[in-house]
Coordinates of N, CA, C and O in Angstrom, one line a residue:
X151 N -10.1 -17.0 3.1 CA -8.8 -17.5 3.4 C -7.9 -16.3 3.9 O -7.2 -16.5 4.8
X152 N -8.0 -15.2 3.2 CA -7.2 -14.1 3.6 C -7.6 -13.6 5.0 O -6.7 -13.3 5.8
X153 N -8.9 -13.6 5.3 CA -9.3 -13.2 6.6 C -8.8 -14.1 7.7 O -8.5 -13.7 8.8
X154 N -8.8 -15.4 7.3 CA -8.2 -16.4 8.3 C -6.8 -16.1 8.6 O -6.3 -16.2 9.7
X155 N -6.0 -15.8 7.5 CA -4.6 -15.5 7.7 C -4.4 -14.3 8.6 O -3.6 -14.2 9.5
X156 N -5.2 -13.3 8.3 CA -5.1 -12.0 9.1 C -5.5 -12.3 10.5 O -4.8 -11.8 11.4
X157 N -6.5 -13.1 10.7 CA -6.9 -13.5 12.1 C -5.7 -14.2 12.8 O -5.5 -13.9 14.0
X158 N -5.1 -15.1 12.1 CA -4.0 -15.8 12.8 C -2.8 -14.9 13.1 O -2.2 -15.0 14.2
X159 N -2.5 -13.9 12.3 CA -1.5 -13.0 12.5 C -1.9 -12.1 13.7 O -1.1 -11.8 14.6
X160 N -3.1 -11.7 13.8 CA -3.6 -10.8 14.9 C -3.6 -11.6 16.2 O -3.2 -11.0 17.2
X161 N -4.0 -12.8 16.2 CA -4.0 -13.6 17.4 C -2.6 -13.9 17.9 O -2.3 -13.8 19.1
X162 N -1.7 -14.1 17.0 CA -0.3 -14.3 17.4 C 0.3 -13.0 17.9 O 1.2 -13.0 18.8
X163 N -0.1 -11.9 17.3 CA 0.4 -10.6 17.8 C -0.2 -10.3 19.2 O 0.5 -9.7 20.1
X164 N -1.4 -10.8 19.5 CA -2.0 -10.6 20.8 C -1.3 -11.4 21.9 O -1.1 -11.0 23.0
X165 N -0.9 -12.6 21.5 CA -0.2 -13.5 22.4 C 1.2 -13.1 22.7 O 1.7 -13.3 23.8
X166 N 1.9 -12.6 21.7 CA 3.3 -12.1 21.9 C 3.5 -10.7 21.3 O 3.9 -10.5 20.2
X167 N 3.0 -9.7 22.1 CA 3.0 -8.3 21.6 C 4.4 -7.8 21.3 O 4.6 -6.9 20.5
X168 N 5.5 -8.3 22.0 CA 6.8 -7.8 21.8 C 7.3 -8.1 20.4 O 8.2 -7.4 19.8
X169 N 6.8 -9.2 19.8 CA 7.3 -9.6 18.4 C 6.8 -8.6 17.4 O 7.5 -8.3 16.4
X170 N 5.6 -8.0 17.5 CA 5.1 -7.1 16.5 C 5.1 -5.6 17.0 O 4.5 -4.8 16.3
X171 N 5.7 -5.3 18.1 CA 5.8 -4.0 18.6 C 6.8 -3.1 17.8 O 8.0 -3.5 17.8
X172 N 6.4 -2.0 17.3 CA 7.3 -1.1 16.6 C 7.4 0.2 17.5 O 6.4 0.7 17.9
X173 N 8.6 0.6 17.7 CA 8.8 1.8 18.5 C 8.5 3.0 17.7 O 8.4 3.0 16.4
X174 N 8.3 4.2 18.3 CA 7.9 5.4 17.6 C 9.1 5.8 16.8 O 9.0 6.5 15.7
X175 N 10.4 5.5 17.2 CA 11.5 5.8 16.4 C 11.5 5.1 15.1 O 11.9 5.6 14.0
X176 N 11.1 3.8 15.1 CA 11.1 3.0 13.9 C 10.0 3.5 12.9 O 10.1 3.4 11.7
X177 N 8.9 4.1 13.5 CA 7.8 4.5 12.7 C 8.1 6.0 12.2 O 7.4 6.4 11.3
X178 N 9.0 6.7 12.8 CA 9.3 8.0 12.4 C 8.3 9.0 12.9 O 8.1 10.1 12.3
X179 N 7.5 8.7 13.9 CA 6.5 9.6 14.4 C 6.4 9.4 15.9 O 7.2 8.8 16.6
X180 N 5.4 10.1 16.5 CA 5.2 10.0 17.9 C 4.0 9.2 18.3 O 3.3 9.5 19.2
X181 N 3.7 8.2 17.6 CA 2.5 7.4 17.9 C 2.8 5.9 17.9 O 3.8 5.5 17.3
X182 N 2.0 5.1 18.6 CA 2.2 3.7 18.6 C 1.5 3.1 17.4 O 0.3 3.5 17.1
X183 N 2.0 2.1 16.8 CA 1.5 1.5 15.6 C 0.2 0.7 16.0 O -0.8 0.9 15.4
X184 N 0.3 -0.2 16.9 CA -0.9 -1.1 17.3 C -0.9 -1.3 18.8 O 0.1 -1.8 19.3
X185 N -1.9 -0.8 19.5 CA -2.0 -1.2 20.9 C -3.0 -2.3 21.0 O -3.5 -2.8 20.1
X186 N -3.2 -2.7 22.3 CA -4.0 -3.9 22.5 C -5.5 -3.7 22.1 O -6.1 -4.6 21.6
X187 N -6.0 -2.5 22.3 CA -7.4 -2.2 21.9 C -7.5 -2.3 20.4 O -8.5 -2.8 19.9
X188 N -6.6 -1.7 19.7 CA -6.7 -1.8 18.2 C -6.6 -3.2 17.7 O -7.2 -3.6 16.8
X189 N -5.7 -4.0 18.4 CA -5.6 -5.4 18.0 C -6.9 -6.2 18.3 O -7.3 -7.0 17.5
X190 N -7.5 -5.9 19.4 CA -8.8 -6.6 19.7 C -9.9 -6.2 18.7 O -10.7 -7.0 18.2
X191 N -9.9 -4.9 18.3 CA -10.9 -4.4 17.3 C -10.6 -5.1 16.0 O -11.5 -5.6 15.3
X192 N -9.4 -5.1 15.6 CA -9.0 -5.8 14.3 C -9.3 -7.3 14.3 O -9.8 -7.8 13.3
X193 N -9.2 -7.9 15.5 CA -9.5 -9.3 15.6 C -11.0 -9.5 15.5 O -11.5 -10.5 14.8
X194 N -11.8 -8.7 16.1 CA -13.3 -8.7 16.0 C -13.7 -8.5 14.6 O -14.6 -9.2 14.1
X195 N -13.1 -7.6 13.9 CA -13.5 -7.3 12.5 C -13.2 -8.5 11.6 O -13.9 -8.9 10.7
X196 N -12.0 -9.1 11.9 CA -11.6 -10.3 11.1 C -12.5 -11.4 11.3 O -12.9 -12.1 10.4
X197 N -12.9 -11.7 12.6 CA -13.9 -12.7 12.9 C -15.2 -12.4 12.2 O -15.9 -13.4 11.7
X198 N -15.7 -11.2 12.2 CA -16.9 -10.8 11.6 C -16.9 -11.1 10.1 O -17.8 -11.6 9.5
X199 N -15.7 -10.8 9.5 CA -15.6 -11.0 8.0 C -15.6 -12.5 7.7 O -16.1 -12.9 6.7
X200 N -15.0 -13.3 8.5 CA -15.0 -14.7 8.3 C -16.4 -15.2 8.4 O -16.9 -16.1 7.6
X201 N -17.2 -14.7 9.4 CA -18.6 -15.1 9.5 C -19.4 -14.7 8.3 O -20.2 -15.5 7.8
X202 N -19.2 -13.5 7.8 CA -20.0 -13.0 6.7 C -19.6 -13.9 5.4 O -20.5 -14.2 4.7
X203 N -18.4 -14.2 5.2 CA -18.0 -15.0 4.1 C -18.5 -16.4 4.2 O -18.9 -17.0 3.2
X204 N -18.5 -16.9 5.4 CA -19.0 -18.3 5.6 C -20.5 -18.3 5.4 O -21.1 -19.3 4.8
X205 N -21.2 -17.3 5.8 CA -22.7 -17.2 5.5 C -22.9 -17.1 4.0 O -23.9 -17.8 3.5
X206 N -22.1 -16.4 3.3 CA -22.3 -16.3 1.8 C -22.1 -17.7 1.2 O -22.8 -18.1 0.3
X207 N -21.0 -18.3 1.6 CA -20.7 -19.7 1.1 C -21.8 -20.6 1.4 O -22.3 -21.4 0.5
X208 N -22.3 -20.6 2.6 CA -23.4 -21.5 3.0 C -24.7 -21.2 2.2 O -25.4 -22.1 1.8
X209 N -25.0 -19.9 2.1 CA -26.2 -19.5 1.4 C -26.1 -19.9 -0.1 O -27.1 -20.4 -0.7
X210 N -24.9 -19.8 -0.7 CA -24.8 -20.3 -2.1 C -24.9 -21.8 -2.2 O -25.5 -22.3 -3.2
X211 N -24.3 -22.5 -1.3 CA -24.3 -24.0 -1.3 C -25.7 -24.5 -1.1 O -26.2 -25.4 -1.8
X212 N -26.4 -24.0 0.0 CA -27.7 -24.5 0.3 C -28.8 -23.8 -0.4 O -30.0 -24.0 -0.2
X213 N -28.5 -22.8 -1.3 CA -29.4 -22.0 -2.1 C -30.4 -21.3 -1.2 O -31.6 -21.3 -1.4
X214 N -29.9 -20.5 -0.2 CA -30.7 -19.6 0.6 C -30.2 -18.2 0.3 O -29.1 -17.8 0.7
X215 N -31.0 -17.5 -0.5 CA -30.6 -16.2 -1.0 C -30.4 -15.2 0.1 O -29.5 -14.3 0.0
X216 N -31.1 -15.2 1.2 CA -31.0 -14.3 2.3 C -29.6 -14.3 2.9 O -29.2 -13.3 3.5
X217 N -29.0 -15.4 2.9 CA -27.7 -15.6 3.5 C -26.6 -14.9 2.7 O -25.5 -14.6 3.2
X218 N -26.8 -14.5 1.5 CA -25.8 -13.9 0.6 C -25.9 -12.4 0.8 O -24.9 -11.7 0.6
X219 N -27.0 -11.8 1.3 CA -27.1 -10.4 1.4 C -26.1 -9.7 2.2 O -25.6 -8.6 1.8
X220 N -25.7 -10.2 3.4 CA -24.7 -9.5 4.2 C -23.3 -9.3 3.4 O -22.7 -8.3 3.5
X221 N -23.0 -10.4 2.7 CA -21.7 -10.3 1.9 C -21.9 -9.3 0.8 O -20.9 -8.6 0.5
X222 N -23.0 -9.3 0.2 CA -23.3 -8.3 -0.9 C -23.2 -6.9 -0.3 O -22.6 -6.0 -1.0
X223 N -23.8 -6.6 0.8 CA -23.7 -5.3 1.4 C -22.3 -4.9 1.8 O -21.9 -3.8 1.6
X224 N -21.5 -5.9 2.3 CA -20.1 -5.6 2.6 C -19.3 -5.2 1.3 O -18.5 -4.3 1.3
X225 N -19.6 -5.9 0.2 CA -18.9 -5.6 -1.1 C -19.3 -4.2 -1.5 O -18.4 -3.5 -2.0
X226 N -20.6 -3.8 -1.4 CA -21.0 -2.5 -1.8 C -20.3 -1.4 -0.9 O -19.8 -0.4 -1.4
X227 N -20.2 -1.7 0.4 CA -19.5 -0.8 1.3 C -18.0 -0.6 0.9 O -17.5 0.5 0.9
X228 N -17.4 -1.8 0.7 CA -16.0 -1.8 0.3 C -15.7 -1.0 -1.0 O -14.8 -0.3 -1.1
X229 N -16.6 -1.2 -2.0 CA -16.5 -0.5 -3.2 C -16.7 1.0 -3.0 O -15.9 1.8 -3.6
X230 N -17.6 1.4 -2.2 CA -17.8 2.8 -1.9 C -16.6 3.4 -1.2 O -16.2 4.5 -1.6
X231 N -16.0 2.7 -0.3 CA -14.8 3.2 0.4 C -13.6 3.4 -0.6 O -12.9 4.4 -0.6
X232 N -13.4 2.4 -1.5 CA -12.4 2.5 -2.4 C -12.6 3.6 -3.5 O -11.7 4.2 -4.0
X233 N -13.9 3.8 -3.8 CA -14.2 4.9 -4.7 C -13.9 6.3 -4.0 O -13.3 7.2 -4.7
X234 N -14.1 6.4 -2.7 CA -13.8 7.6 -2.0 C -12.2 7.8 -2.0 O -11.8 8.9 -2.1
X235 N -11.5 6.7 -1.9 CA -10.0 6.8 -1.9 C -9.6 7.3 -3.3 O -8.7 8.2 -3.3
X236 N -10.2 6.8 -4.3 CA -9.8 7.2 -5.7 C -10.1 8.7 -5.9 O -9.4 9.5 -6.4
X237 N -11.3 9.1 -5.4 CA -11.7 10.5 -5.5 C -10.7 11.4 -4.7 O -10.3 12.5 -5.2
X238 N -10.4 11.0 -3.5 CA -9.5 11.8 -2.7 C -8.1 11.9 -3.3 O -7.4 12.9 -3.2
X239 N -7.6 10.8 -4.0 CA -6.3 10.9 -4.7 C -6.4 11.9 -5.9 O -5.5 12.6 -6.2
X240 N -7.6 11.9 -6.5 CA -7.8 12.7 -7.7 C -7.9 14.2 -7.2 O -7.4 15.1 -7.9
X241 N -8.6 14.4 -6.1 CA -8.9 15.8 -5.7 C -7.6 16.4 -5.0 O -7.3 17.6 -5.1
X242 N -7.0 15.6 -4.1 CA -5.8 16.0 -3.4 C -4.6 15.2 -3.7 O -4.2 14.3 -2.9
X243 N -4.0 15.4 -4.9 CA -2.9 14.5 -5.3 C -1.6 14.8 -4.4 O -0.8 13.9 -4.4
X244 N -1.5 15.9 -3.7 CA -0.3 16.2 -2.9 C -0.3 15.3 -1.7 O 0.8 15.1 -1.1
X245 N -1.4 14.7 -1.3 CA -1.4 13.8 -0.1 C -0.6 12.6 -0.3 O -0.1 12.0 0.7
X246 N -0.4 12.2 -1.5 CA 0.5 11.0 -1.8 C 1.9 11.3 -1.4 O 2.6 10.5 -0.7
X247 N 2.4 12.5 -1.8 CA 3.8 12.9 -1.4 C 3.9 13.0 0.2 O 4.9 12.6 0.8
X248 N 2.8 13.6 0.8 CA 2.9 13.7 2.2 C 2.9 12.3 2.9 O 3.6 12.1 3.9
X249 N 2.1 11.4 2.3 CA 2.1 10.0 2.9 C 3.5 9.4 2.7 O 4.0 8.7 3.6
X250 N 4.1 9.6 1.6 CA 5.4 9.0 1.4 C 6.5 9.5 2.3 O 7.4 8.8 2.8
X251 N 6.4 10.8 2.7 CA 7.3 11.4 3.6 C 7.1 10.8 5.0 O 8.1 10.8 5.8
X252 N 5.9 10.4 5.3 CA 5.6 9.9 6.7 C 6.1 8.4 6.8 O 6.1 7.9 8.0
X253 N 6.4 7.7 5.8 CA 6.8 6.3 5.9 C 8.1 6.2 6.6 O 9.0 7.1 6.5
X254 N 8.4 5.1 7.2 CA 9.7 4.9 7.9 C 10.8 4.9 6.9 O 10.6 4.6 5.7
X255 N 12.0 5.3 7.4 CA 13.1 5.4 6.5 C 13.6 4.1 5.9 O 14.1 4.0 4.8
X256 N 13.3 3.0 6.6 CA 13.7 1.7 6.1 C 12.6 1.0 5.3 O 12.7 -0.2 5.0
X257 N 11.6 1.8 4.9 CA 10.5 1.2 4.0 C 11.1 0.9 2.7 O 11.8 1.6 2.1
X258 N 10.8 -0.4 2.1 CA 11.4 -0.8 0.9 C 11.0 0.1 -0.3 O 9.9 0.5 -0.4
X259 N 12.0 0.5 -1.1 CA 11.8 1.3 -2.3 C 11.2 2.7 -2.0 O 10.7 3.3 -2.9
X260 N 11.4 3.2 -0.8 CA 10.8 4.5 -0.5 C 11.5 5.6 -1.4 O 10.8 6.4 -2.0
X261 N 12.8 5.6 -1.5 CA 13.5 6.6 -2.3 C 13.2 6.5 -3.7 O 13.0 7.6 -4.4
X262 N 13.0 5.3 -4.3 CA 12.7 5.2 -5.7 C 11.3 5.7 -6.0 O 11.1 6.3 -7.0
X263 N 10.4 5.4 -5.1 CA 9.0 5.9 -5.3 C 8.9 7.4 -5.2 O 8.2 8.1 -5.9
X264 N 9.7 8.0 -4.2 CA 9.7 9.4 -4.0 C 10.4 10.2 -5.2 O 10.1 11.3 -5.5
X265 N 11.2 9.5 -5.9 CA 11.9 10.1 -7.1 C 11.1 10.2 -8.3 O 11.4 10.9 -9.3
X266 N 9.9 9.4 -8.3 CA 9.0 9.4 -9.5 C 8.3 10.8 -9.6 O 8.0 11.4 -8.5
X267 N 8.1 11.3 -10.8 CA 7.3 12.5 -11.0 C 6.0 12.4 -10.3 O 5.3 11.4 -10.5
X268 N 5.6 13.4 -9.5 CA 4.4 13.3 -8.7 C 3.1 13.1 -9.6 O 2.2 12.4 -9.2
X269 N 3.1 13.8 -10.7 CA 1.9 13.6 -11.6 C 1.9 12.2 -12.2 O 0.8 11.6 -12.2
X270 N 3.0 11.6 -12.5 CA 3.1 10.3 -13.0 C 2.7 9.3 -11.9 O 2.0 8.3 -12.1
X271 N 3.1 9.6 -10.7 CA 2.8 8.7 -9.5 C 1.2 8.7 -9.3 O 0.6 7.7 -9.0
X272 N 0.6 9.9 -9.4 CA -0.9 10.0 -9.3 C -1.5 9.2 -10.3 O -2.5 8.4 -10.1
X273 N -1.1 9.3 -11.6 CA -1.7 8.5 -12.7 C -1.5 7.0 -12.4 O -2.5 6.2 -12.6
X274 N -0.3 6.6 -12.0 CA -0.1 5.2 -11.7 C -1.0 4.7 -10.6 O -1.7 3.6 -10.7
X275 N -1.1 5.5 -9.5 CA -2.0 5.1 -8.4 C -3.5 5.0 -8.9 O -4.2 4.1 -8.5
X276 N -3.9 6.0 -9.6 CA -5.3 6.0 -10.1 C -5.6 4.9 -11.0 O -6.7 4.3 -11.0
X277 N -4.6 4.5 -11.9 CA -4.8 3.4 -12.7 C -4.9 2.1 -11.9 O -5.8 1.3 -12.2
X278 N -4.0 2.0 -10.9 CA -4.1 0.8 -10.0 C -5.4 0.7 -9.3 O -6.1 -0.3 -9.2
X279 N -5.9 1.8 -8.8 CA -7.2 1.9 -8.1 C -8.3 1.6 -9.0 O -9.3 0.9 -8.7
X280 N -8.2 2.1 -10.2 CA -9.3 1.8 -11.2 C -9.4 0.3 -11.6 O -10.5 -0.2 -11.7
X281 N -8.2 -0.3 -11.7 CA -8.2 -1.8 -11.9 C -8.8 -2.5 -10.8 O -9.7 -3.4 -11.0
X282 N -8.5 -2.1 -9.6 CA -9.1 -2.7 -8.4 C -10.6 -2.5 -8.3 O -11.4 -3.4 -8.1
X283 N -11.1 -1.3 -8.6 CA -12.5 -1.0 -8.6 C -13.2 -1.8 -9.7 O -14.3 -2.2 -9.5
X284 N -12.6 -1.9 -10.9 CA -13.3 -2.7 -11.9 C -13.4 -4.2 -11.5 O -14.4 -4.8 -11.7
X285 N -12.4 -4.7 -10.8 CA -12.4 -6.1 -10.3 C -13.5 -6.2 -9.3 O -14.3 -7.2 -9.2
X286 N -13.5 -5.3 -8.3 CA -14.5 -5.3 -7.3 C -15.9 -5.2 -7.9 O -16.9 -5.8 -7.4
X287 N -16.1 -4.4 -8.9 CA -17.4 -4.3 -9.6 C -17.8 -5.6 -10.2 O -19.0 -6.0 -10.2
X288 N -16.9 -6.3 -10.8 CA -17.1 -7.6 -11.4 C -17.6 -8.6 -10.3 O -18.5 -9.3 -10.5
X289 N -16.9 -8.6 -9.2 CA -17.2 -9.5 -8.1 C -18.6 -9.1 -7.5 O -19.4 -10.0 -7.2
X290 N -19.0 -7.9 -7.5 CA -20.3 -7.5 -7.0 C -21.3 -8.0 -7.9 O -22.4 -8.5 -7.5
X291 N -21.1 -7.9 -9.3 CA -22.1 -8.4 -10.2 C -22.2 -10.0 -10.1 O -23.3 -10.5 -10.3
X292 N -21.1 -10.6 -9.8 CA -21.1 -12.1 -9.7 C -22.0 -12.5 -8.5 O -22.8 -13.4 -8.6
X293 N -21.8 -11.8 -7.3 CA -22.6 -12.1 -6.2 C -24.1 -11.7 -6.4 O -25.0 -12.5 -6.0
X294 N -24.3 -10.6 -7.1 CA -25.7 -10.2 -7.4 C -26.4 -11.2 -8.3 O -27.5 -11.6 -8.1
X295 N -25.6 -11.7 -9.3 CA -26.2 -12.7 -10.2 C -26.5 -14.0 -9.5 O -27.5 -14.7 -9.8
X296 N -25.6 -14.4 -8.6 CA -25.8 -15.6 -7.7 C -27.1 -15.4 -6.9 O -27.9 -16.3 -6.8
X297 N -27.3 -14.3 -6.3 CA -28.5 -14.0 -5.5 C -29.7 -14.1 -6.4 O -30.7 -14.7 -6.0
X298 N -29.7 -13.4 -7.5 CA -30.9 -13.5 -8.4 C -31.2 -14.9 -8.9 O -32.3 -15.3 -9.0
X299 N -30.1 -15.7 -9.2 CA -30.3 -17.0 -9.7 C -31.0 -17.9 -8.6 O -31.9 -18.6 -8.8
X300 N -30.5 -17.8 -7.4 CA -31.0 -18.6 -6.3 C -32.4 -18.1 -6.0 O -33.3 -18.9 -5.7
X301 N -32.7 -16.8 -6.0 CA -34.0 -16.2 -5.7 C -35.0 -16.7 -6.8 O -36.1 -17.0 -6.5
X302 N -34.6 -16.8 -8.0 CA -35.5 -17.2 -9.1 C -35.7 -18.7 -9.1 O -36.8 -19.2 -9.4
X303 N -34.8 -19.5 -8.6 CA -34.9 -20.9 -8.5 C -35.9 -21.3 -7.4 O -36.7 -22.2 -7.5
X304 N -35.9 -20.5 -6.3 CA -36.8 -20.7 -5.2 C -38.2 -20.1 -5.4 O -39.1 -20.3 -4.6
X305 N -38.3 -19.3 -6.4 CA -39.6 -18.7 -6.7 C -40.5 -19.6 -7.5 O -40.1 -20.2 -8.5
X306 N -41.7 -19.7 -7.0 CA -42.6 -20.7 -7.7 C -43.2 -20.1 -9.0 O -43.9 -20.8 -9.7
X307 N -43.0 -18.8 -9.2 CA -43.6 -18.2 -10.4 C -42.7 -18.5 -11.7 O -43.1 -18.0 -12.8
X308 N -41.7 -19.2 -11.6 CA -40.8 -19.5 -12.7 C -41.5 -20.5 -13.6 O -42.0 -21.5 -13.2
X309 N -41.5 -20.2 -14.9 CA -42.1 -21.1 -15.9 C -41.1 -22.1 -16.3 O -39.9 -21.8 -16.5
X310 N -41.5 -23.4 -16.3 CA -40.7 -24.4 -16.7 C -41.2 -25.1 -17.9 O -42.4 -25.5 -18.0
X311 N -40.4 -25.2 -19.0 CA -40.9 -25.8 -20.2 C -40.2 -27.2 -20.3 O -39.0 -27.4 -20.2
X312 N -41.1 -28.2 -20.5 CA -40.6 -29.5 -20.7 C -40.9 -30.0 -22.1 O -42.0 -29.9 -22.6
X313 N -39.9 -30.3 -22.8 CA -40.0 -30.8 -24.2 C -39.8 -32.3 -24.3 O -38.9 -32.8 -23.7
X314 N -40.6 -32.9 -25.1 CA -40.4 -34.3 -25.4 C -40.2 -34.4 -26.9 O -40.0 -33.4 -27.6
X315 N -40.1 -35.5 -27.4 CA -39.9 -35.7 -28.8 C -40.9 -35.1 -29.7 O -40.6 -34.6 -30.8
X316 N -42.2 -35.1 -29.3 CA -43.2 -34.7 -30.2 C -44.1 -33.6 -29.7 O -44.9 -33.0 -30.4
X317 N -44.1 -33.3 -28.4 CA -44.9 -32.2 -27.8 C -44.1 -31.3 -26.9 O -43.1 -31.7 -26.4
X318 N -44.7 -30.1 -26.7 CA -44.1 -29.2 -25.7 C -45.2 -28.8 -24.8 O -46.3 -28.5 -25.2
X319 N -44.9 -28.8 -23.5 CA -45.9 -28.4 -22.5 C -45.6 -27.1 -22.0 O -44.4 -26.9 -21.6

């Protein structure tokens, strides 16, 4: 659902670029926020994500384990990238302050965030990333358990016990 909403926003931005165009003065730098090439790449990635999610849903519904694997690989890749973000925040905590200084002046709560103690801000961000990583790990285990369940159901080596009132086979 989120990928569909992102796709709709991207497509509307491609059809009316003036509505989503930010000048370099608004961004506080000398770069453009989104040009047409980046919009097309983001649209393609969004379409690919919708396809991968649809494949996983179809695979779970029709009990085809192979259709779930691309979504599982995406989740592992996403988890690895978020882990690298957490490590970079831990190793280079000063980058958070640098990032805050690069934000536009009209960014909501920018001054309040910058006034927080830098060490406390790093701890808060690491706690937030840790919660996200734990949730992503839980979702990875859910998809893996779904894959294993479907794989074992389709496997003919599964033993089935049938019990009746007086005998067990």
